[in-house]
Amino acid sequence: MNQWWLRLLAMVLSAISGPLRQDLIKFAEAFRTKARQTENPWDDFLADIICWLLGIP
């Protein structure tokens, strides 16, 4: 399977400007907190993927 879109997404996320990146990180952290509060494990999975893409531990 061609995964060019994952490489493109990683490149774009690494190249965004500082203030926008900080806003995106704040969103991802808040999203992960809300996802942990739901009973749906897929919410956690999506939140972890978003954080992983942004390099958030």
Coordinates of C-alpha atoms in Angstrom, one line a residue:
M1 CA 0.0 0.0 0.0
N2 CA 1.3 3.4 -0.9
Q3 CA 1.7 5.6 2.3
W4 CA 2.7 8.8 0.6
W5 CA 0.0 10.7 2.5
L6 CA 1.5 9.8 5.9
R7 CA 4.9 11.1 4.8
L8 CA 3.2 14.3 3.5
L9 CA 1.3 14.8 6.7
A10 CA 4.4 14.3 8.8
M11 CA 6.3 16.9 6.6
V12 CA 3.5 19.4 6.9
L13 CA 3.2 19.0 10.6
S14 CA 6.9 19.4 11.1
A15 CA 7.0 22.6 8.9
I16 CA 4.1 24.6 10.4
S17 CA 5.0 27.8 12.2
G18 CA 5.6 28.0 16.0
P19 CA 2.5 29.7 17.2
L20 CA 0.2 27.5 15.0
R21 CA 2.0 24.4 16.2
Q22 CA 1.5 25.4 19.8
D23 CA -2.2 25.9 19.2
L24 CA -2.4 22.5 17.6
I25 CA -0.5 20.9 20.5
K26 CA -3.0 22.5 23.0
F27 CA -5.9 21.2 21.0
A28 CA -4.4 17.6 20.8
E29 CA -3.7 17.5 24.5
A30 CA -7.3 18.7 25.3
F31 CA -8.7 16.2 22.8
R32 CA -6.7 13.4 24.4
T33 CA -8.0 14.4 27.9
K34 CA -11.6 14.4 26.6
A35 CA -11.1 11.1 24.8
R36 CA -10.0 9.4 28.0
Q37 CA -13.3 10.5 29.6
T38 CA -15.4 8.6 27.1
E39 CA -16.1 4.8 27.2
N40 CA -15.2 4.4 23.5
P41 CA -11.7 3.0 23.1
W42 CA -11.5 4.3 19.6
D43 CA -11.6 7.9 20.9
D44 CA -8.4 7.1 22.9
F45 CA -6.8 5.5 19.8
L46 CA -7.5 8.5 17.6
A47 CA -6.2 10.9 20.3
D48 CA -3.0 8.9 20.6
I49 CA -2.5 8.9 16.9
I50 CA -2.9 12.7 16.7
C51 CA -0.5 13.2 19.6
W52 CA 2.0 10.7 18.0
L53 CA 1.9 12.7 14.8
L54 CA 2.7 15.9 16.7
G55 CA 5.4 14.3 18.7
I56 CA 3.5 14.7 22.0
P57 CA 4.6 12.1 24.6

